[in-house]
Coordinates of C-alpha atoms in Angstrom, one line a residue:
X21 CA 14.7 53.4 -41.9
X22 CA 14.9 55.3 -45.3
X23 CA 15.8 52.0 -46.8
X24 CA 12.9 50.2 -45.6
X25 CA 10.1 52.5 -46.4
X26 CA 7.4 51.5 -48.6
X27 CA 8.3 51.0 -52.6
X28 CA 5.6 50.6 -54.9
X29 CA 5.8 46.9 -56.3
X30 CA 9.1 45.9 -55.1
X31 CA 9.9 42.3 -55.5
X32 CA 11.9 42.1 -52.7
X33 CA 11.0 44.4 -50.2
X34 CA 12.9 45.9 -46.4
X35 CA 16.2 45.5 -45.6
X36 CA 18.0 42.4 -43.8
X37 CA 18.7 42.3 -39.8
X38 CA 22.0 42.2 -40.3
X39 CA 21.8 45.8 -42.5
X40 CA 20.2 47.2 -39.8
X41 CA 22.3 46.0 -36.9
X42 CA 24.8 47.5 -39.4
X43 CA 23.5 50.9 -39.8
X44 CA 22.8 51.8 -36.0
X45 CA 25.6 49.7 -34.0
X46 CA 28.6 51.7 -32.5
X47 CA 32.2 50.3 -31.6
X48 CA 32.2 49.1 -28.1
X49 CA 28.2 48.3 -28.2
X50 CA 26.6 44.8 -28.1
X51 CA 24.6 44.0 -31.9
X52 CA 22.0 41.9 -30.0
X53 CA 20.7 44.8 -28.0
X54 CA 19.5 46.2 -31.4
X55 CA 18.0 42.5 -32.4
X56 CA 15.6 42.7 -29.5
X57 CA 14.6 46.2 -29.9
X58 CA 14.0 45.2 -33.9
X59 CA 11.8 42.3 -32.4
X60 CA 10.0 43.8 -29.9
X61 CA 9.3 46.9 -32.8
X62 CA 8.0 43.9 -35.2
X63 CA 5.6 42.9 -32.7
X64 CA 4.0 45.6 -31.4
X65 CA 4.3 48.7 -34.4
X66 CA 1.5 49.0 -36.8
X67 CA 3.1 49.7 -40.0
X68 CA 6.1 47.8 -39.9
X69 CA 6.1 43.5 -41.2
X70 CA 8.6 40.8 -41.1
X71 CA 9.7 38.2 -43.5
X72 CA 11.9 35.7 -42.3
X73 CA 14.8 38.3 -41.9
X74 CA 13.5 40.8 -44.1
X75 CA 11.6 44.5 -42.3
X76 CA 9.7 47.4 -43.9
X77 CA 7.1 49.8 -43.2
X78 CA 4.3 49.3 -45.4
X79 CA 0.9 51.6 -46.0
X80 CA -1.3 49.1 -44.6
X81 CA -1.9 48.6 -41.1
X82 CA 0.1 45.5 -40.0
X83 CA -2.3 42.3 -39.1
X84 CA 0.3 41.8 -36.2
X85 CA -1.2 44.8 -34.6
X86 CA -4.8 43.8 -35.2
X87 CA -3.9 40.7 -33.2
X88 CA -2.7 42.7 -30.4
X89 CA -5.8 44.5 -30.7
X90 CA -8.5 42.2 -30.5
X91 CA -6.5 40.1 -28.3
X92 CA -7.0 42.7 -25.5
X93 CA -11.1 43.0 -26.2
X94 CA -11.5 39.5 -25.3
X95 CA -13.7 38.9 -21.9
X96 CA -11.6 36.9 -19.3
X97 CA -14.7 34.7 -19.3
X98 CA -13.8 33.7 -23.2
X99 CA -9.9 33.2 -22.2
X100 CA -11.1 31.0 -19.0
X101 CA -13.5 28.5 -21.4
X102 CA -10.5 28.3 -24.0
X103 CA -8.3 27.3 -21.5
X104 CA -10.7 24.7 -20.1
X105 CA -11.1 23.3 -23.8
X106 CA -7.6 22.7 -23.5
X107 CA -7.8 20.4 -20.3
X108 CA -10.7 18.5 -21.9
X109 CA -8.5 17.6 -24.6
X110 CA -5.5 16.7 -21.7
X111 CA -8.2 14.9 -19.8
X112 CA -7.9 12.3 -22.7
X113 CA -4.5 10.9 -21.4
X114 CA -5.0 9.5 -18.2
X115 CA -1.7 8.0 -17.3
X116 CA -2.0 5.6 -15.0
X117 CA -5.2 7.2 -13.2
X118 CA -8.5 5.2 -13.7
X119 CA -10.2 8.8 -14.8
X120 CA -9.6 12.5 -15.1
X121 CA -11.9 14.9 -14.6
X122 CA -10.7 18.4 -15.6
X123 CA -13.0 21.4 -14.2
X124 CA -15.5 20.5 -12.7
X125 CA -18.0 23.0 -12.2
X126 CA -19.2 21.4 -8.8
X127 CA -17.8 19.4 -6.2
X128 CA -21.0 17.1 -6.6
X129 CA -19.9 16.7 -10.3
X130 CA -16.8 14.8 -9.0
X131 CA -18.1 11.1 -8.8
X132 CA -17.5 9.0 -5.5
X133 CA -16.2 5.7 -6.9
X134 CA -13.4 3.4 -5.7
X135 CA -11.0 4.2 -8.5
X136 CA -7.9 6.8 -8.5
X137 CA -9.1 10.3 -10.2
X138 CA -7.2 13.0 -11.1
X139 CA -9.3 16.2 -10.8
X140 CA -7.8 19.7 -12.8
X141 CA -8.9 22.6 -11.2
X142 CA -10.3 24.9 -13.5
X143 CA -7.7 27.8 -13.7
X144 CA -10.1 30.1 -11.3
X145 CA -8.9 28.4 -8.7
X146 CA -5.0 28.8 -8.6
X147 CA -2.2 27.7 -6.0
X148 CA 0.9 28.9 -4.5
X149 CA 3.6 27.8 -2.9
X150 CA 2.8 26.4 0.7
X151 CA 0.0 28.9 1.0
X152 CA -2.9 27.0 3.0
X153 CA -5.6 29.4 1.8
X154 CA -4.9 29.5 -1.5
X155 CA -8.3 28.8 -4.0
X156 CA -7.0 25.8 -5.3
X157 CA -6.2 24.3 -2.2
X158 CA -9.7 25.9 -1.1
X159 CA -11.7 24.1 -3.9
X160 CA -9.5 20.5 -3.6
X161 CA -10.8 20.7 0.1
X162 CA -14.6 21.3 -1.1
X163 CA -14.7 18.6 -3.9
X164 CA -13.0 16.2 -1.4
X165 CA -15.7 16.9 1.3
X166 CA -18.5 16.7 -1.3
X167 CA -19.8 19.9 -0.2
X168 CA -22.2 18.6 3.1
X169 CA -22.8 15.6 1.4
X170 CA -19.7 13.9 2.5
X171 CA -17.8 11.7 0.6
X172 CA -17.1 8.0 0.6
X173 CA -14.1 7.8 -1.5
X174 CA -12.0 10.4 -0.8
X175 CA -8.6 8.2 -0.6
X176 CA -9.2 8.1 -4.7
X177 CA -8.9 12.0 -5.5
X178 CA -6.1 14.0 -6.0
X179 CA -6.2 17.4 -7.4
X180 CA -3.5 19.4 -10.1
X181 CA -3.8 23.6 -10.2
X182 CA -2.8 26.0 -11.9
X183 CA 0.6 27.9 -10.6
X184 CA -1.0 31.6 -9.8
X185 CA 2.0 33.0 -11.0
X186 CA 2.5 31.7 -14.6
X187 CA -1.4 31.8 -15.4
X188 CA -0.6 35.1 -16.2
X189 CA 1.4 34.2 -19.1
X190 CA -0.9 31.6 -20.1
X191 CA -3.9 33.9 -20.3
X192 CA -2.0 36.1 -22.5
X193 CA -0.7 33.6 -25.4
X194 CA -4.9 32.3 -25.4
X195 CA -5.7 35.8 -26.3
X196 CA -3.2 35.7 -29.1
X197 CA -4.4 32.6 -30.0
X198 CA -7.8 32.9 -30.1
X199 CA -7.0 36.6 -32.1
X200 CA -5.2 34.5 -34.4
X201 CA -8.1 32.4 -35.3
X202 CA -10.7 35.2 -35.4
X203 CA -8.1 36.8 -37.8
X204 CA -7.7 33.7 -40.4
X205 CA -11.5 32.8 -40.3
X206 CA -12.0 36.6 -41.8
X207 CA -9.0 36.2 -44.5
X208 CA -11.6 37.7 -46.9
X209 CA -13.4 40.0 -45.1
X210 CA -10.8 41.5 -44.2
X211 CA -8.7 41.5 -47.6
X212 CA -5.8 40.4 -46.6
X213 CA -2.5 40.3 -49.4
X214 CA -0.9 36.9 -49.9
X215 CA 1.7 37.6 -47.6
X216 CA -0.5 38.9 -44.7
X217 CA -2.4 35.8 -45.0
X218 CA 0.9 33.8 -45.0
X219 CA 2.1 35.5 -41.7
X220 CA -1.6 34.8 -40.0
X221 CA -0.9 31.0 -40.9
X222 CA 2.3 31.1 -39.2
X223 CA 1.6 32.8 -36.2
X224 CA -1.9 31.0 -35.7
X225 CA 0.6 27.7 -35.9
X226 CA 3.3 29.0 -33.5
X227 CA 0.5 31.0 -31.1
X228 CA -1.2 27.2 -30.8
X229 CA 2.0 26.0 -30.2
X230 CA 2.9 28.5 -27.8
X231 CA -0.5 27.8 -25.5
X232 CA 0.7 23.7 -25.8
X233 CA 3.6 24.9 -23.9
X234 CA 2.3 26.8 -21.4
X235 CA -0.4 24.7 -20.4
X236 CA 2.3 22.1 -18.6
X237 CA 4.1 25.3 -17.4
X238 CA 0.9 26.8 -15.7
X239 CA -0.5 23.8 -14.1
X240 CA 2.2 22.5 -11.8
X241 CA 0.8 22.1 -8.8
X242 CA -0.3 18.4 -7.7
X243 CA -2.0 18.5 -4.4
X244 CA -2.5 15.2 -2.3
X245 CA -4.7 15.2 0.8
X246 CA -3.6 12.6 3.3
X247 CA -3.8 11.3 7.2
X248 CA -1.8 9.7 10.0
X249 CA -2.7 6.4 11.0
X250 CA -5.3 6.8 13.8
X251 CA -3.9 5.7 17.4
X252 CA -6.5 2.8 19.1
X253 CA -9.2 4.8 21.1
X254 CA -8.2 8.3 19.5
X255 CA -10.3 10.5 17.6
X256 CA -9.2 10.4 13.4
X257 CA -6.5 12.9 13.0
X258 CA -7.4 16.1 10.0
X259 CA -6.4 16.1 6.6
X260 CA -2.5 16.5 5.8
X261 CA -2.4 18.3 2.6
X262 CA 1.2 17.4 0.3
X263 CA 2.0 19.5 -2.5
X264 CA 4.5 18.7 -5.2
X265 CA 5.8 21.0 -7.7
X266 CA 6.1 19.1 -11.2
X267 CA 8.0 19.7 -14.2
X268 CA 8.5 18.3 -17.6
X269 CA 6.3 18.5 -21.0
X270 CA 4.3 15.5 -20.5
X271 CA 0.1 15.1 -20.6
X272 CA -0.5 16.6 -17.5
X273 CA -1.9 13.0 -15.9
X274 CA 1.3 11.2 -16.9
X275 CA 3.6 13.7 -15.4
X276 CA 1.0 13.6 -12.2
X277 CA 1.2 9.8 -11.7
X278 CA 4.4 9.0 -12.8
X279 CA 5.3 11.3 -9.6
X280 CA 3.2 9.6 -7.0
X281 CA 4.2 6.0 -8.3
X282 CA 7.7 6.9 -7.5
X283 CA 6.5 8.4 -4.2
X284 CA 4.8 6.0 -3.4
X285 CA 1.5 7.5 -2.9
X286 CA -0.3 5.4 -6.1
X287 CA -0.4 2.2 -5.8
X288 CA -1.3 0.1 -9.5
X289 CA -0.3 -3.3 -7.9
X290 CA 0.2 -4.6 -4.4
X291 CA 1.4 -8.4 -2.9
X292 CA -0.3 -9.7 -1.2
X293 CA 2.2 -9.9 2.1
X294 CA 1.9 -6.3 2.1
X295 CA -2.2 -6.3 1.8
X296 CA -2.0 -8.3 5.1
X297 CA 0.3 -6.1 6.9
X298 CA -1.7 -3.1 5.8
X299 CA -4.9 -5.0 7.1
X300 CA -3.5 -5.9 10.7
X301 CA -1.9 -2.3 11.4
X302 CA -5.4 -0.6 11.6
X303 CA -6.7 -3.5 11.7
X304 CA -9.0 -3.9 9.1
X305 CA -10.2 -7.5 10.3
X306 CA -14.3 -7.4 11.5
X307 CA -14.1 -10.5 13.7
X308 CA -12.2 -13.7 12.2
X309 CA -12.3 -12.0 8.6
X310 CA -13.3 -9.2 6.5
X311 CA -15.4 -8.9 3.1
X312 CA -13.7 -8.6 -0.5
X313 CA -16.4 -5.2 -0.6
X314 CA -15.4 -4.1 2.6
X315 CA -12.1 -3.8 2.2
X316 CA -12.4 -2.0 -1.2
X317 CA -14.2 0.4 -0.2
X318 CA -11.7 0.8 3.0
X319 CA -9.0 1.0 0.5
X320 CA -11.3 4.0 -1.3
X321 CA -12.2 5.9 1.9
X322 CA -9.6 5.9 4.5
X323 CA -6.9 8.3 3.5
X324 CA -4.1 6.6 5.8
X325 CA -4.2 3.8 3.9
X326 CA -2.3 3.4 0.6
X327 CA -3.9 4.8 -2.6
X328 CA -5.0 2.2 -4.7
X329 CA -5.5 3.0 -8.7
X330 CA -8.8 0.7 -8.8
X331 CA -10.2 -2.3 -7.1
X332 CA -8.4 -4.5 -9.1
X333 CA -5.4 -3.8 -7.2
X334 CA -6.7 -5.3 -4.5
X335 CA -8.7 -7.9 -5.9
X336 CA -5.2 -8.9 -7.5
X337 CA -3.2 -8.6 -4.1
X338 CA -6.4 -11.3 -2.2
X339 CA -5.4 -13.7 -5.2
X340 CA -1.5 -13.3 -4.8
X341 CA -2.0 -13.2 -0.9
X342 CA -4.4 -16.9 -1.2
X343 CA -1.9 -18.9 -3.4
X344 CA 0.8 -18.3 -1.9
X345 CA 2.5 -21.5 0.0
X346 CA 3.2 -19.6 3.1
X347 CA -0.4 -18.1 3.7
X348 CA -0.8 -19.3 7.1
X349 CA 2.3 -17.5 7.9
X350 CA 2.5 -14.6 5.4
X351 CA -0.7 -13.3 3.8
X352 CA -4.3 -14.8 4.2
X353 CA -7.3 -17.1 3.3
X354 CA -10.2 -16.6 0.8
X355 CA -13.3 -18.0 0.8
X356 CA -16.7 -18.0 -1.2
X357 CA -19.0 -16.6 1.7
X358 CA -19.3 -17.6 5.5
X359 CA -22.1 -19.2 6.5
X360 CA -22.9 -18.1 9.5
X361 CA -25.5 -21.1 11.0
X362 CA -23.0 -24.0 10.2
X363 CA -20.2 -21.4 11.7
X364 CA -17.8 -22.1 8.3
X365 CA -16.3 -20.4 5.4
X366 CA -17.4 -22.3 2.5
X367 CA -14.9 -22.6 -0.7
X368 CA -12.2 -22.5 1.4
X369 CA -9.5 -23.5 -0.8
X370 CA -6.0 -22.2 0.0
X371 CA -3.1 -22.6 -2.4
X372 CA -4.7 -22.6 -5.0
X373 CA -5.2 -19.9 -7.5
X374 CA -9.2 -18.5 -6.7
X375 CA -11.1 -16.4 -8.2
X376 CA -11.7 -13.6 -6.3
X377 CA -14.9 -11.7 -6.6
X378 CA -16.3 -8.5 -5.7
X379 CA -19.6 -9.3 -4.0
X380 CA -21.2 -9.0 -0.6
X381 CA -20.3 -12.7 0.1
X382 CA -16.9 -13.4 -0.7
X383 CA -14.6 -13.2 2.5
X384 CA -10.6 -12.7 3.4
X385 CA -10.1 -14.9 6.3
X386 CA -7.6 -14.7 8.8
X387 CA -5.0 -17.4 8.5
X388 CA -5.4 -19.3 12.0
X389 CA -8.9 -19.5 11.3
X390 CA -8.5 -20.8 7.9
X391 CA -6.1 -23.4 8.9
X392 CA -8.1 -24.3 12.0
X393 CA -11.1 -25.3 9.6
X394 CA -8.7 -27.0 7.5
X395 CA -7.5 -29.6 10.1
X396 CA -10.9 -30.3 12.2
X397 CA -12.0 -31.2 8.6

C-alpha cells in the first residue's frame, strides 16, 4: 500500500503484482487468491488504476469507477434497444435461411411468404428450459398465429430467444459498454490525462468485445413448432413445439441452420423421388394431379410436412422428379397447364429436362395418368 500511494510526477508509478502478492502472501497460502482480490479492487475502487501489471492510488477519481457509475443510471429501456441494434447487425448473416427478421415489434410485422425465416425474439421475451409458458415460447406462438389474422405460412418460421438465465450477464456488459462510449465521446469534457484516456480506449475495445461474446451465449434457444401427420377423417393434431439448445460462436442464423439441416428439419434441396413420396402420404394429389402453386404453398403452410428453405426447393425437386427415366415408376409428370374441355395436359413432355414454372397453370401429374396420355397419343 505505502509503496503505491500517489508520488508527484513519477515516471513509473505503483508497484508490480508480483510485489504485492509478495508483501501480503503467507507460507502455506495460495498467491492467486490475492490476484483476484487485486482484480476485483482494480475494478470496482475509485482511487486505485492499472497499467498492464503496474497498481497505485492516485488523487483523481479513477474513470473505471465512473463507468460503473453511469453504467447503473442507464434505463433498461436504453440496454433493451442496444441489445436489439446488436441483432440487426446479426440479422445480416442469414445462413442458409431465405430472411431474418430480428425483433419484431408485432407479430403482423413478421411477413407470411413461402420462404424459411428465422425470427429473434427481442430479448423481452426470454425462454427456459422445457418451460411451456415461458414469454418466448409465448411470443413464437403469437407471431406464428398471426395474431387473429391467421397465418398462411407458418411451416416457414422458426423462432431463436434469448436464454432467461444468461440475459442477465448480457445486460450488464451493454451497460459497461454503452458507459464506455459515453465516457470516450466526453475525453475533453471531462479532462481526462493521457493515460485515463488510454485505459477508456482499451476497455471500450474489450467491453465491445465482451457484448460480441455474450450475444451467442444469451440467445441459445432455437424453438421449432411442428405437427404429426393428420390420420384420414381425423381432426389436425396441435402444434408440437421442439426446442434445441445451441452452442458455438457462430452468427446466430448459421449456428441455427446448420443445426436443423443436420436434423433434418430444413430442407435447401429435395429429389424428386422423395417430393413424390411426401405427396402421396397426405396425399397432396387434387384429382389426377396437383398445381406447381399449390403445392408450394402446401410446402409453406402445413407444418407436417418437411420445411422447405424457399420455393425453389421444390421447383428444383418437380424438375429432378420429371427427367428422371423411371418417372412412371419413381417420381412424376409435368406439364404446361390442363386443359380441362379437351380433358389433356398440354406440354406434356417427360424425360426431358422442363422448365418448371411457378404459375396458376403449370401442373404435377400423376404418373399413370401421364403415361396413359402418352400411349393413346
Amino acid at each position: 500500500y505505502l509503496g503505491s500511494a500517489p508520488t508527484q510526477d513519477s515516471t513509473k508509478k505503483g508497484l508490480e503484482d508480483r510485489q504485492i502478492k509478495l508483501g501480503c502472501v503467507q507460507p502455506g497460502e495460495t498467491s492467486g487468491t490475492f490476484g483476484d482480490a487485486l482484480r476485483k479492487l482494480a475494478d470496482q475502487a475509485t482511487y486505485i488504476y492499472v497499467d498492464g501489471s503496474r497498481y497505485w492510488y492516485a488523487t483523481q477519481p479513477s474513470v473505471n469507477r465512473l463507468a460503473d457509475e453511469r453504467a447503473e443510471r442507464y434505463h433498461p429501456e436504453d440496454v433493451t434497444e442496444e441489445i436489439r441494434r446488436r441483432l440487426a447487425e446479426e440479422a445480416k448473416h442469414r445462413g442458409e435461411f431465405s430472411k431474418v427478421q430480428p425483433c419484431p415489434p408485432a407479430s403482423s410485422e413478421v411477413v407470411d411468404e413461402p420462404e424459411a425465416k428465422l425470427v429473434i425474439l427481442s430479448p423481452e421475451y426470454p425462454h427456459s428450459a422445457k418451460t411451456d409458458s415461458s414469454a418466448g415460447r409465448q411470443a413464437a406462438a403469437e407471431i406464428l398465429n398471426r395474431g387473429s389474422a391467421g397465418r398462411n405460412c407458418g411451416n416457414m418460421l422458426v423462432f431463436l430467444a434469448a436464454d432467461k438465465t444468461r440475459l442477465g450477464d448480457l445486460d450488464k456488459a451493454v451497460r459497461s459498454l454503452m458507459a464506455w462510449k459515453s465516457i470516450e465521446s466526453e475525453k475533453i469534457s471531462l479532462n481526462l490525462t493521457p493515460f485515463q484516456a488510454s485505459q477508456v480506449d482499451q476497455r471500450l475495445t474489450s467491453s465491445d468485445l465482451a457484448v460480441k461474446g455474450r450475444i451467442p451465449e444469451t440467445f441459445v434457444w432455437l424453438l421449432v413448432p411442428g405437427q404429426k401427420r393428420p390420420e384420414p377423417g381425423q381432426a389436425f393434431p396441435g402444434i408440437e413445439w421442439q426446442e434445441f439448445r445451441l452452442q458455438g460462436q457462430e452468427w446466430l442464423a448459421e449456428r441455427a441452420s446448420k443445426k436443423l439441416k443436420n436434423d433434418g428439419l430444413l430442407v435447401t434441396n429435395m429429389a424428386g423421388s422423395i417430393l413424390r413420396f411426401e405427396i402421396d402420404q397426405v396425399p397432396l394429389w387434387r384429382g389426377s394431379h396437383v398445381g406447381v402453386k399449390q403445392l408450394v404453398d402446401d410446402f409453406a403452410k402445413y407444418l407436417y410436412l418437411p420445411r422447405v428453405k424457399n420455393a425453389q426447393v421444390i421447383l428444383d425437386a418437380i424438375q429432378d422428379g420429371a427427367t428422371r427415366l423411371t418417372w412412371e415408376q419413381d417420381t412424376f409428370a409435368y406439364a404446361d397447364y390442363y386443359d380441362a374441355i379437351a380433358d389433356r395436359y398440354r406440354g406434356l413432355e417427360p424425360e426431358r429436362r422442363p422448365t418448371v414454372e411457378l404459375n396458376a397453370n403449370s401442373v404435377v401429374v400423376k404418373p399413370d395418368v401421364a403415361a396413359a396420355q402418352i400411349e393413346k397419343d
